[in-house]
Amino acid sequence: MMGFFVMARGDTGCCAGNRQIVGEDDFGRKIVLEKPPERIVLLSGTPVDLIYELGAGHMLVGVVDTIATSYPETCRRYPSILEKEGVGRFSAPNIEKIVSLAPDLIIPFASSESPGKYTTVFERRGLAYAAFVSVENVAFGIEQIKRMGSVLGKEKEGKALAHKIRTEVDTLSKKISSRIKDRPLVYYWWGTRNGTYGARTAINELIELAGGVNLAGQFDAQHMELSPEYVIARDPDVIVISYWKESQRDERVAALRKKPGFSGVKAVKNNRVHTIEGHSFHTTIRFAEVIQTLAEFIHPGVLGDSGYSGGLRP
């Protein structure tokens, strides 16, 4: 296992002995390794797309046990992820299994408030880790691509990918904004309970870039629940439902249509209820794809045949 240490936020040192700074994580921690990592354990499916697109998928030696069931679309795009060793669940990693894989780097995915409750265990065991979080906006996501690239020893690739995604997002959003005359109200539903996404989430910005207004965008929150009565009173023009497995698509639309009072909502009456794969708006490299998809839901035909062409769509 390669040696490492972490310098606190704001430390200006650049090296120590034969060690070099590889980069920093989303918490401003300087990740210092003897050399770029070669064996990585990933404790969430969220960064898989990014890691593979940076050309580092082969470095993964361990992933969460639920990768196949929780991220089926990601596994379809990057099937070799199914060959990796299972290291427990996102909320309960198998520390001994992780140690047995002799990782150079562990990548936990956490909330913006904390790098994760198991990181103290990693520190005690002398295991290097770089913590990343769900992005709250496009700008943060672009910078996260660069940070991930640096940590993985793929700095050049990270900068190039970040530029590509930034260009795609800007091109699409400008085209949409120049062609629309109104901004319909959009209700984004998790598909379970009464969950939705507030202002501090990437999906809020993506809805805006696609020419809509997020029904929950007025609330300074990430994940939240809104009462059905509140949603009905706001009477959204468009409803978008997230799903993770193909089998969930039809059943979630049917469940929404059966909710008391929803038959009178404009989106339901006008048959403007749509579904989108839930992981897509959690990974920055698919943001252009999401904007195009949402734009077609919100403003059908607005992009014509000149929409997304980034090459990540199947």
PDB file of C-alpha atoms in Angstrom:
ATOM      1  CA  MET A   1       0.000   0.000   0.000  1.00  0.00           C
ATOM      2  CA  MET A   2       1.517   3.335  -0.973  1.00  0.00           C
ATOM      3  CA  GLY A   3       2.252   5.935   1.653  1.00  0.00           C
ATOM      4  CA  PHE A   4       0.179   9.067   1.975  1.00  0.00           C
ATOM      5  CA  PHE A   5      -0.749  11.946   4.185  1.00  0.00           C
ATOM      6  CA  VAL A   6      -3.334  14.699   4.091  1.00  0.00           C
ATOM      7  CA  MET A   7      -2.682  18.395   4.584  1.00  0.00           C
ATOM      8  CA  ALA A   8      -5.343  20.606   6.083  1.00  0.00           C
ATOM      9  CA  ARG A   9      -7.329  23.100   4.056  1.00  0.00           C
ATOM     10  CA  GLY A  10      -5.238  26.172   3.294  1.00  0.00           C
ATOM     11  CA  ASP A  11      -1.831  24.455   3.766  1.00  0.00           C
ATOM     12  CA  THR A  12       0.486  25.827   1.094  1.00  0.00           C
ATOM     13  CA  GLY A  13       3.052  23.015   1.132  1.00  0.00           C
ATOM     14  CA  CYS A  14       3.599  21.324  -2.196  1.00  0.00           C
ATOM     15  CA  CYS A  15       5.538  18.244  -1.286  1.00  0.00           C
ATOM     16  CA  ALA A  16       7.232  16.267   1.487  1.00  0.00           C
ATOM     17  CA  GLY A  17      10.197  14.005   0.827  1.00  0.00           C
ATOM     18  CA  ASN A  18       9.366  11.923  -2.224  1.00  0.00           C
ATOM     19  CA  ARG A  19       5.632  12.500  -1.888  1.00  0.00           C
ATOM     20  CA  GLN A  20       3.627  14.720  -4.196  1.00  0.00           C
ATOM     21  CA  ILE A  21       0.251  16.388  -4.012  1.00  0.00           C
ATOM     22  CA  VAL A  22      -2.047  14.577  -6.395  1.00  0.00           C
ATOM     23  CA  GLY A  23      -4.995  16.912  -5.842  1.00  0.00           C
ATOM     24  CA  GLU A  24      -7.757  17.723  -3.392  1.00  0.00           C
ATOM     25  CA  ASP A  25     -11.227  16.431  -2.646  1.00  0.00           C
ATOM     26  CA  ASP A  26     -14.541  18.281  -2.364  1.00  0.00           C
ATOM     27  CA  PHE A  27     -13.753  19.243   1.239  1.00  0.00           C
ATOM     28  CA  GLY A  28     -10.529  21.041   0.369  1.00  0.00           C
ATOM     29  CA  ARG A  29      -8.354  18.249   1.788  1.00  0.00           C
ATOM     30  CA  LYS A  30      -5.012  18.009  -0.013  1.00  0.00           C
ATOM     31  CA  ILE A  31      -4.564  14.403  -1.087  1.00  0.00           C
ATOM     32  CA  VAL A  32      -0.873  13.518  -1.037  1.00  0.00           C
ATOM     33  CA  LEU A  33       0.371  10.209  -2.422  1.00  0.00           C
ATOM     34  CA  GLU A  34       3.761   8.849  -3.473  1.00  0.00           C
ATOM     35  CA  LYS A  35       2.320   8.311  -6.954  1.00  0.00           C
ATOM     36  CA  PRO A  36      -1.097   8.376  -8.645  1.00  0.00           C
ATOM     37  CA  PRO A  37      -3.369   5.578  -7.351  1.00  0.00           C
ATOM     38  CA  GLU A  38      -3.593   2.241  -9.108  1.00  0.00           C
ATOM     39  CA  ARG A  39      -6.084   0.394  -6.867  1.00  0.00           C
ATOM     40  CA  ILE A  40      -9.265   2.288  -5.968  1.00  0.00           C
ATOM     41  CA  VAL A  41     -12.233   1.307  -3.833  1.00  0.00           C
ATOM     42  CA  LEU A  42     -15.421   3.245  -4.558  1.00  0.00           C
ATOM     43  CA  LEU A  43     -18.138   3.453  -1.910  1.00  0.00           C
ATOM     44  CA  SER A  44     -20.933   4.741  -4.149  1.00  0.00           C
ATOM     45  CA  GLY A  45     -22.149   4.238  -7.691  1.00  0.00           C
ATOM     46  CA  THR A  46     -22.486   7.980  -8.274  1.00  0.00           C
ATOM     47  CA  PRO A  47     -18.923   8.718  -9.531  1.00  0.00           C
ATOM     48  CA  VAL A  48     -18.655   5.595 -11.727  1.00  0.00           C
ATOM     49  CA  ASP A  49     -19.514   7.425 -14.985  1.00  0.00           C
ATOM     50  CA  LEU A  50     -16.945  10.120 -14.305  1.00  0.00           C
ATOM     51  CA  ILE A  51     -14.188   7.679 -13.352  1.00  0.00           C
ATOM     52  CA  TYR A  52     -14.717   5.655 -16.524  1.00  0.00           C
ATOM     53  CA  GLU A  53     -14.889   8.709 -18.776  1.00  0.00           C
ATOM     54  CA  LEU A  54     -11.581   9.884 -17.295  1.00  0.00           C
ATOM     55  CA  GLY A  55     -10.082   6.598 -18.421  1.00  0.00           C
ATOM     56  CA  ALA A  56      -9.629   5.271 -14.894  1.00  0.00           C
ATOM     57  CA  GLY A  57     -12.228   2.502 -14.778  1.00  0.00           C
ATOM     58  CA  HIS A  58      -9.524  -0.159 -14.786  1.00  0.00           C
ATOM     59  CA  MET A  59      -8.203   1.233 -11.493  1.00  0.00           C
ATOM     60  CA  LEU A  60     -11.369   0.229  -9.633  1.00  0.00           C
ATOM     61  CA  VAL A  61     -10.899  -2.937  -7.588  1.00  0.00           C
ATOM     62  CA  GLY A  62     -13.896  -2.635  -5.261  1.00  0.00           C
ATOM     63  CA  VAL A  63     -17.399  -1.146  -5.415  1.00  0.00           C
ATOM     64  CA  VAL A  64     -20.567  -1.291  -3.333  1.00  0.00           C
ATOM     65  CA  ASP A  65     -22.456  -4.596  -3.343  1.00  0.00           C
ATOM     66  CA  THR A  66     -25.602  -2.936  -4.690  1.00  0.00           C
ATOM     67  CA  ILE A  67     -24.045  -1.516  -7.861  1.00  0.00           C
ATOM     68  CA  ALA A  68     -26.007  -3.832 -10.179  1.00  0.00           C
ATOM     69  CA  THR A  69     -29.410  -3.271  -8.571  1.00  0.00           C
ATOM     70  CA  SER A  70     -29.043   0.417  -7.704  1.00  0.00           C
ATOM     71  CA  TYR A  71     -27.281   1.611 -10.870  1.00  0.00           C
ATOM     72  CA  PRO A  72     -28.474  -0.631 -13.723  1.00  0.00           C
ATOM     73  CA  GLU A  73     -28.046   2.020 -16.436  1.00  0.00           C
ATOM     74  CA  THR A  74     -24.508   2.757 -15.281  1.00  0.00           C
ATOM     75  CA  CYS A  75     -23.695  -0.957 -15.378  1.00  0.00           C
ATOM     76  CA  ARG A  76     -25.083  -1.175 -18.898  1.00  0.00           C
ATOM     77  CA  ARG A  77     -22.842   1.687 -19.998  1.00  0.00           C
ATOM     78  CA  TYR A  78     -19.766   0.353 -18.214  1.00  0.00           C
ATOM     79  CA  PRO A  79     -20.282  -3.419 -17.897  1.00  0.00           C
ATOM     80  CA  SER A  80     -16.808  -4.124 -16.495  1.00  0.00           C
ATOM     81  CA  ILE A  81     -17.967  -2.514 -13.223  1.00  0.00           C
ATOM     82  CA  LEU A  82     -19.829  -5.776 -12.557  1.00  0.00           C
ATOM     83  CA  GLU A  83     -16.505  -7.615 -12.402  1.00  0.00           C
ATOM     84  CA  LYS A  84     -15.269  -5.595  -9.425  1.00  0.00           C
ATOM     85  CA  GLU A  85     -15.211  -6.968  -5.867  1.00  0.00           C
ATOM     86  CA  GLY A  86     -18.109  -6.059  -3.575  1.00  0.00           C
ATOM     87  CA  VAL A  87     -17.127  -4.116  -0.439  1.00  0.00           C
ATOM     88  CA  GLY A  88     -20.414  -3.829   1.416  1.00  0.00           C
ATOM     89  CA  ARG A  89     -23.167  -1.238   1.200  1.00  0.00           C
ATOM     90  CA  PHE A  90     -22.961   2.547   0.885  1.00  0.00           C
ATOM     91  CA  SER A  91     -24.173   2.934   4.483  1.00  0.00           C
ATOM     92  CA  ALA A  92     -22.209  -0.028   5.861  1.00  0.00           C
ATOM     93  CA  PRO A  93     -18.920  -0.691   4.062  1.00  0.00           C
ATOM     94  CA  ASN A  94     -17.037  -3.888   4.858  1.00  0.00           C
ATOM     95  CA  ILE A  95     -13.837  -2.432   6.284  1.00  0.00           C
ATOM     96  CA  GLU A  96     -11.981  -5.742   6.438  1.00  0.00           C
ATOM     97  CA  LYS A  97     -12.807  -6.487   2.791  1.00  0.00           C
ATOM     98  CA  ILE A  98     -11.643  -3.023   1.813  1.00  0.00           C
ATOM     99  CA  VAL A  99      -8.339  -3.524   3.653  1.00  0.00           C
ATOM    100  CA  SER A 100      -7.850  -6.930   2.001  1.00  0.00           C
ATOM    101  CA  LEU A 101      -7.978  -5.280  -1.440  1.00  0.00           C
ATOM    102  CA  ALA A 102      -4.956  -3.127  -0.522  1.00  0.00           C
ATOM    103  CA  PRO A 103      -6.375   0.055  -2.058  1.00  0.00           C
ATOM    104  CA  ASP A 104      -4.171   3.028  -2.862  1.00  0.00           C
ATOM    105  CA  LEU A 105      -7.224   5.259  -2.503  1.00  0.00           C
ATOM    106  CA  ILE A 106     -10.788   5.011  -1.204  1.00  0.00           C
ATOM    107  CA  ILE A 107     -13.457   7.296  -2.631  1.00  0.00           C
ATOM    108  CA  PRO A 108     -16.435   7.776  -0.296  1.00  0.00           C
ATOM    109  CA  PHE A 109     -19.374   9.805  -1.581  1.00  0.00           C
ATOM    110  CA  ALA A 110     -20.979  11.877   1.149  1.00  0.00           C
ATOM    111  CA  SER A 111     -23.129  14.863   1.998  1.00  0.00           C
ATOM    112  CA  SER A 112     -21.749  18.379   1.727  1.00  0.00           C
ATOM    113  CA  GLU A 113     -21.690  18.620   5.528  1.00  0.00           C
ATOM    114  CA  SER A 114     -19.441  15.640   6.283  1.00  0.00           C
ATOM    115  CA  PRO A 115     -17.024  13.446   4.322  1.00  0.00           C
ATOM    116  CA  GLY A 116     -18.679  10.365   5.856  1.00  0.00           C
ATOM    117  CA  LYS A 117     -18.813   8.611   9.202  1.00  0.00           C
ATOM    118  CA  TYR A 118     -16.382   5.894   8.159  1.00  0.00           C
ATOM    119  CA  THR A 119     -13.573   8.241   7.173  1.00  0.00           C
ATOM    120  CA  THR A 120     -12.239   8.290  10.751  1.00  0.00           C
ATOM    121  CA  VAL A 121     -11.868   4.505  10.467  1.00  0.00           C
ATOM    122  CA  PHE A 122      -9.903   4.936   7.237  1.00  0.00           C
ATOM    123  CA  GLU A 123      -7.649   7.477   8.919  1.00  0.00           C
ATOM    124  CA  ARG A 124      -7.059   5.172  11.880  1.00  0.00           C
ATOM    125  CA  ARG A 125      -6.182   2.316   9.519  1.00  0.00           C
ATOM    126  CA  GLY A 126      -3.842   4.507   7.494  1.00  0.00           C
ATOM    127  CA  LEU A 127      -5.991   4.292   4.363  1.00  0.00           C
ATOM    128  CA  ALA A 128      -5.915   7.216   1.960  1.00  0.00           C
ATOM    129  CA  TYR A 129      -9.304   8.592   0.928  1.00  0.00           C
ATOM    130  CA  ALA A 130     -10.710  11.439  -1.143  1.00  0.00           C
ATOM    131  CA  ALA A 131     -14.313  12.381  -0.388  1.00  0.00           C
ATOM    132  CA  PHE A 132     -16.692  13.701  -3.038  1.00  0.00           C
ATOM    133  CA  VAL A 133     -20.301  14.894  -2.770  1.00  0.00           C
ATOM    134  CA  SER A 134     -23.465  15.192  -4.832  1.00  0.00           C
ATOM    135  CA  VAL A 135     -23.137  18.398  -6.812  1.00  0.00           C
ATOM    136  CA  GLU A 136     -25.501  21.270  -6.060  1.00  0.00           C
ATOM    137  CA  ASN A 137     -24.979  23.142  -9.332  1.00  0.00           C
ATOM    138  CA  VAL A 138     -23.272  22.878 -12.685  1.00  0.00           C
ATOM    139  CA  ALA A 139     -20.277  25.051 -11.772  1.00  0.00           C
ATOM    140  CA  PHE A 140     -19.456  22.862  -8.770  1.00  0.00           C
ATOM    141  CA  GLY A 141     -19.814  19.766 -10.923  1.00  0.00           C
ATOM    142  CA  ILE A 142     -17.386  21.122 -13.514  1.00  0.00           C
ATOM    143  CA  GLU A 143     -14.794  21.791 -10.823  1.00  0.00           C
ATOM    144  CA  GLN A 144     -15.427  18.340  -9.338  1.00  0.00           C
ATOM    145  CA  ILE A 145     -14.474  16.772 -12.676  1.00  0.00           C
ATOM    146  CA  LYS A 146     -11.126  18.572 -12.489  1.00  0.00           C
ATOM    147  CA  ARG A 147     -10.581  17.565  -8.853  1.00  0.00           C
ATOM    148  CA  MET A 148     -11.368  13.950  -9.565  1.00  0.00           C
ATOM    149  CA  GLY A 149      -9.017  14.015 -12.545  1.00  0.00           C
ATOM    150  CA  SER A 150      -6.174  15.353 -10.435  1.00  0.00           C
ATOM    151  CA  VAL A 151      -6.716  12.838  -7.628  1.00  0.00           C
ATOM    152  CA  LEU A 152      -6.709   9.955 -10.124  1.00  0.00           C
ATOM    153  CA  GLY A 153      -3.584  11.160 -11.885  1.00  0.00           C
ATOM    154  CA  LYS A 154      -5.723  12.196 -14.861  1.00  0.00           C
ATOM    155  CA  GLU A 155      -5.378  15.969 -14.597  1.00  0.00           C
ATOM    156  CA  LYS A 156      -5.142  16.587 -18.338  1.00  0.00           C
ATOM    157  CA  GLU A 157      -8.131  14.347 -19.034  1.00  0.00           C
ATOM    158  CA  GLY A 158     -10.095  16.041 -16.236  1.00  0.00           C
ATOM    159  CA  LYS A 159      -9.545  19.512 -17.643  1.00  0.00           C
ATOM    160  CA  ALA A 160     -10.476  18.386 -21.147  1.00  0.00           C
ATOM    161  CA  LEU A 161     -13.646  16.618 -19.986  1.00  0.00           C
ATOM    162  CA  ALA A 162     -14.664  19.580 -17.815  1.00  0.00           C
ATOM    163  CA  HIS A 163     -14.258  21.940 -20.774  1.00  0.00           C
ATOM    164  CA  LYS A 164     -16.282  19.614 -22.996  1.00  0.00           C
ATOM    165  CA  ILE A 165     -19.188  19.395 -20.534  1.00  0.00           C
ATOM    166  CA  ARG A 166     -19.125  23.147 -19.820  1.00  0.00           C
ATOM    167  CA  THR A 167     -19.260  23.887 -23.554  1.00  0.00           C
ATOM    168  CA  GLU A 168     -22.123  21.445 -24.158  1.00  0.00           C
ATOM    169  CA  VAL A 169     -24.178  22.817 -21.263  1.00  0.00           C
ATOM    170  CA  ASP A 170     -23.620  26.450 -22.270  1.00  0.00           C
ATOM    171  CA  THR A 171     -24.414  25.792 -25.925  1.00  0.00           C
ATOM    172  CA  LEU A 172     -27.659  23.990 -25.101  1.00  0.00           C
ATOM    173  CA  SER A 173     -28.853  26.466 -22.469  1.00  0.00           C
ATOM    174  CA  LYS A 174     -28.215  29.484 -24.722  1.00  0.00           C
ATOM    175  CA  LYS A 175     -30.047  27.841 -27.597  1.00  0.00           C
ATOM    176  CA  ILE A 176     -33.018  27.011 -25.389  1.00  0.00           C
ATOM    177  CA  SER A 177     -33.240  30.446 -23.770  1.00  0.00           C
ATOM    178  CA  SER A 178     -33.171  32.144 -27.172  1.00  0.00           C
ATOM    179  CA  ARG A 179     -36.101  30.069 -28.435  1.00  0.00           C
ATOM    180  CA  ILE A 180     -38.579  29.928 -25.564  1.00  0.00           C
ATOM    181  CA  LYS A 181     -41.289  32.466 -24.742  1.00  0.00           C
ATOM    182  CA  ASP A 182     -42.425  31.156 -21.373  1.00  0.00           C
ATOM    183  CA  ARG A 183     -41.177  29.038 -18.462  1.00  0.00           C
ATOM    184  CA  PRO A 184     -43.629  26.287 -17.467  1.00  0.00           C
ATOM    185  CA  LEU A 185     -43.840  25.128 -13.859  1.00  0.00           C
ATOM    186  CA  VAL A 186     -42.190  21.708 -13.388  1.00  0.00           C
ATOM    187  CA  TYR A 187     -42.782  19.316 -10.509  1.00  0.00           C
ATOM    188  CA  TYR A 188     -39.969  16.787 -10.093  1.00  0.00           C
ATOM    189  CA  TRP A 189     -41.067  13.753  -8.102  1.00  0.00           C
ATOM    190  CA  TRP A 190     -38.750  11.062  -6.722  1.00  0.00           C
ATOM    191  CA  GLY A 191     -41.361   8.459  -7.451  1.00  0.00           C
ATOM    192  CA  THR A 192     -41.657   7.451  -3.806  1.00  0.00           C
ATOM    193  CA  ARG A 193     -43.383   9.128  -0.852  1.00  0.00           C
ATOM    194  CA  ASN A 194     -43.706  12.869  -1.574  1.00  0.00           C
ATOM    195  CA  GLY A 195     -40.038  13.553  -2.231  1.00  0.00           C
ATOM    196  CA  THR A 196     -38.674  16.254  -4.507  1.00  0.00           C
ATOM    197  CA  TYR A 197     -35.594  18.465  -4.899  1.00  0.00           C
ATOM    198  CA  GLY A 198     -35.180  22.038  -3.686  1.00  0.00           C
ATOM    199  CA  ALA A 199     -32.917  24.920  -4.649  1.00  0.00           C
ATOM    200  CA  ARG A 200     -29.629  23.404  -3.464  1.00  0.00           C
ATOM    201  CA  THR A 201     -29.529  20.621  -6.035  1.00  0.00           C
ATOM    202  CA  ALA A 202     -28.214  20.316  -9.558  1.00  0.00           C
ATOM    203  CA  ILE A 203     -31.632  19.266 -10.855  1.00  0.00           C
ATOM    204  CA  ASN A 204     -33.025  22.661  -9.852  1.00  0.00           C
ATOM    205  CA  GLU A 205     -30.515  24.414 -12.103  1.00  0.00           C
ATOM    206  CA  LEU A 206     -30.921  21.870 -14.887  1.00  0.00           C
ATOM    207  CA  ILE A 207     -34.676  22.486 -14.956  1.00  0.00           C
ATOM    208  CA  GLU A 208     -33.996  26.219 -15.255  1.00  0.00           C
ATOM    209  CA  LEU A 209     -31.422  25.717 -18.027  1.00  0.00           C
ATOM    210  CA  ALA A 210     -33.975  23.564 -19.857  1.00  0.00           C
ATOM    211  CA  GLY A 211     -36.460  26.447 -19.792  1.00  0.00           C
ATOM    212  CA  GLY A 212     -38.619  25.583 -16.803  1.00  0.00           C
ATOM    213  CA  VAL A 213     -39.249  26.620 -13.212  1.00  0.00           C
ATOM    214  CA  ASN A 214     -38.766  24.067 -10.458  1.00  0.00           C
ATOM    215  CA  LEU A 215     -41.909  23.911  -8.325  1.00  0.00           C
ATOM    216  CA  ALA A 216     -39.739  23.378  -5.220  1.00  0.00           C
ATOM    217  CA  GLY A 217     -37.018  25.821  -6.269  1.00  0.00           C
ATOM    218  CA  GLN A 218     -38.177  28.431  -3.774  1.00  0.00           C
ATOM    219  CA  PHE A 219     -37.071  26.232  -0.873  1.00  0.00           C
ATOM    220  CA  ASP A 220     -33.441  26.454   0.256  1.00  0.00           C
ATOM    221  CA  ALA A 221     -33.001  22.722   0.668  1.00  0.00           C
ATOM    222  CA  GLN A 222     -31.691  19.652  -1.087  1.00  0.00           C
ATOM    223  CA  HIS A 223     -33.999  16.682  -0.590  1.00  0.00           C
ATOM    224  CA  MET A 224     -37.422  17.451   0.795  1.00  0.00           C
ATOM    225  CA  GLU A 225     -41.048  16.377   0.786  1.00  0.00           C
ATOM    226  CA  LEU A 226     -44.023  18.452  -0.315  1.00  0.00           C
ATOM    227  CA  SER A 227     -47.583  17.585   0.571  1.00  0.00           C
ATOM    228  CA  PRO A 228     -49.755  16.420  -2.345  1.00  0.00           C
ATOM    229  CA  GLU A 229     -52.146  19.261  -1.507  1.00  0.00           C
ATOM    230  CA  TYR A 230     -49.362  21.820  -2.040  1.00  0.00           C
ATOM    231  CA  VAL A 231     -48.411  20.345  -5.403  1.00  0.00           C
ATOM    232  CA  ILE A 232     -52.040  20.256  -6.537  1.00  0.00           C
ATOM    233  CA  ALA A 233     -52.508  23.878  -5.494  1.00  0.00           C
ATOM    234  CA  ARG A 234     -49.472  24.959  -7.517  1.00  0.00           C
ATOM    235  CA  ASP A 235     -50.911  23.091 -10.527  1.00  0.00           C
ATOM    236  CA  PRO A 236     -47.649  22.266 -12.420  1.00  0.00           C
ATOM    237  CA  ASP A 237     -47.569  22.325 -16.203  1.00  0.00           C
ATOM    238  CA  VAL A 238     -45.119  19.414 -16.402  1.00  0.00           C
ATOM    239  CA  ILE A 239     -44.361  16.514 -14.058  1.00  0.00           C
ATOM    240  CA  VAL A 240     -41.081  14.594 -14.259  1.00  0.00           C
ATOM    241  CA  ILE A 241     -40.679  11.349 -12.332  1.00  0.00           C
ATOM    242  CA  SER A 242     -37.312   9.722 -11.643  1.00  0.00           C
ATOM    243  CA  TYR A 243     -36.727   5.980 -11.790  1.00  0.00           C
ATOM    244  CA  TRP A 244     -33.676   3.746 -11.351  1.00  0.00           C
ATOM    245  CA  LYS A 245     -34.910   0.516 -12.918  1.00  0.00           C
ATOM    246  CA  GLU A 246     -36.809   0.197 -16.182  1.00  0.00           C
ATOM    247  CA  SER A 247     -39.524  -1.763 -14.396  1.00  0.00           C
ATOM    248  CA  GLN A 248     -40.292   1.294 -12.276  1.00  0.00           C
ATOM    249  CA  ARG A 249     -41.183   3.640 -15.126  1.00  0.00           C
ATOM    250  CA  ASP A 250     -44.777   2.650 -15.837  1.00  0.00           C
ATOM    251  CA  GLU A 251     -45.622   1.804 -12.247  1.00  0.00           C
ATOM    252  CA  ARG A 252     -44.481   5.221 -11.008  1.00  0.00           C
ATOM    253  CA  VAL A 253     -46.496   7.068 -13.634  1.00  0.00           C
ATOM    254  CA  ALA A 254     -49.526   4.957 -12.721  1.00  0.00           C
ATOM    255  CA  ALA A 255     -48.962   5.656  -9.022  1.00  0.00           C
ATOM    256  CA  LEU A 256     -48.904   9.398  -9.600  1.00  0.00           C
ATOM    257  CA  ARG A 257     -52.068   9.346 -11.695  1.00  0.00           C
ATOM    258  CA  LYS A 258     -53.823   7.484  -8.864  1.00  0.00           C
ATOM    259  CA  LYS A 259     -52.919  10.098  -6.244  1.00  0.00           C
ATOM    260  CA  PRO A 260     -56.122  11.767  -4.995  1.00  0.00           C
ATOM    261  CA  GLY A 261     -56.667  15.123  -6.682  1.00  0.00           C
ATOM    262  CA  PHE A 262     -53.920  14.735  -9.288  1.00  0.00           C
ATOM    263  CA  SER A 263     -56.332  13.986 -12.122  1.00  0.00           C
ATOM    264  CA  GLY A 264     -57.164  17.695 -12.184  1.00  0.00           C
ATOM    265  CA  VAL A 265     -53.563  18.900 -12.366  1.00  0.00           C
ATOM    266  CA  LYS A 266     -52.667  20.470 -15.735  1.00  0.00           C
ATOM    267  CA  ALA A 267     -49.705  18.145 -16.324  1.00  0.00           C
ATOM    268  CA  VAL A 268     -51.899  15.085 -15.897  1.00  0.00           C
ATOM    269  CA  LYS A 269     -54.856  16.464 -17.853  1.00  0.00           C
ATOM    270  CA  ASN A 270     -52.589  17.458 -20.746  1.00  0.00           C
ATOM    271  CA  ASN A 271     -50.636  14.192 -20.680  1.00  0.00           C
ATOM    272  CA  ARG A 272     -47.361  15.915 -19.784  1.00  0.00           C
ATOM    273  CA  VAL A 273     -46.092  13.389 -17.242  1.00  0.00           C
ATOM    274  CA  HIS A 274     -42.608  12.108 -18.108  1.00  0.00           C
ATOM    275  CA  THR A 275     -39.901   9.877 -16.637  1.00  0.00           C
ATOM    276  CA  ILE A 276     -36.119  10.194 -16.484  1.00  0.00           C
ATOM    277  CA  GLU A 277     -33.385   7.862 -15.226  1.00  0.00           C
ATOM    278  CA  GLY A 278     -32.585   9.078 -11.711  1.00  0.00           C
ATOM    279  CA  HIS A 279     -28.802   8.701 -11.749  1.00  0.00           C
ATOM    280  CA  SER A 280     -28.427  10.934 -14.821  1.00  0.00           C
ATOM    281  CA  PHE A 281     -28.715  14.243 -12.983  1.00  0.00           C
ATOM    282  CA  HIS A 282     -26.339  13.177 -10.205  1.00  0.00           C
ATOM    283  CA  THR A 283     -23.351  12.858 -12.540  1.00  0.00           C
ATOM    284  CA  THR A 284     -22.023  15.994 -14.201  1.00  0.00           C
ATOM    285  CA  ILE A 285     -20.889  14.289 -17.380  1.00  0.00           C
ATOM    286  CA  ARG A 286     -24.534  13.592 -18.286  1.00  0.00           C
ATOM    287  CA  PHE A 287     -25.803  17.122 -17.602  1.00  0.00           C
ATOM    288  CA  ALA A 288     -26.058  18.081 -21.284  1.00  0.00           C
ATOM    289  CA  GLU A 289     -28.068  14.935 -21.924  1.00  0.00           C
ATOM    290  CA  VAL A 290     -30.383  15.772 -19.019  1.00  0.00           C
ATOM    291  CA  ILE A 291     -30.907  19.349 -20.218  1.00  0.00           C
ATOM    292  CA  GLN A 292     -31.910  18.111 -23.657  1.00  0.00           C
ATOM    293  CA  THR A 293     -34.268  15.521 -22.209  1.00  0.00           C
ATOM    294  CA  LEU A 294     -35.895  18.030 -19.859  1.00  0.00           C
ATOM    295  CA  ALA A 295     -36.149  20.639 -22.612  1.00  0.00           C
ATOM    296  CA  GLU A 296     -38.097  18.189 -24.776  1.00  0.00           C
ATOM    297  CA  PHE A 297     -40.449  17.569 -21.851  1.00  0.00           C
ATOM    298  CA  ILE A 298     -40.897  21.266 -21.076  1.00  0.00           C
ATOM    299  CA  HIS A 299     -40.719  22.756 -24.598  1.00  0.00           C
ATOM    300  CA  PRO A 300     -41.331  19.935 -27.093  1.00  0.00           C
ATOM    301  CA  GLY A 301     -39.378  20.450 -30.313  1.00  0.00           C
ATOM    302  CA  VAL A 302     -37.402  23.423 -29.006  1.00  0.00           C
ATOM    303  CA  LEU A 303     -34.054  21.915 -30.015  1.00  0.00           C
ATOM    304  CA  GLY A 304     -35.155  20.306 -33.268  1.00  0.00           C
ATOM    305  CA  ASP A 305     -32.363  18.057 -34.544  1.00  0.00           C
ATOM    306  CA  SER A 306     -29.586  20.272 -33.229  1.00  0.00           C
ATOM    307  CA  GLY A 307     -29.573  19.289 -29.580  1.00  0.00           C
ATOM    308  CA  TYR A 308     -27.126  17.181 -27.611  1.00  0.00           C
ATOM    309  CA  SER A 309     -24.325  15.473 -29.503  1.00  0.00           C
ATOM    310  CA  GLY A 310     -21.808  14.721 -26.783  1.00  0.00           C
ATOM    311  CA  GLY A 311     -21.392  11.040 -27.489  1.00  0.00           C
ATOM    312  CA  LEU A 312     -22.336   9.666 -24.055  1.00  0.00           C
ATOM    313  CA  ARG A 313     -25.846   8.699 -25.023  1.00  0.00           C
ATOM    314  CA  PRO A 314     -26.359   5.106 -26.174  1.00  0.00           C
TER     315      PRO A 314
END
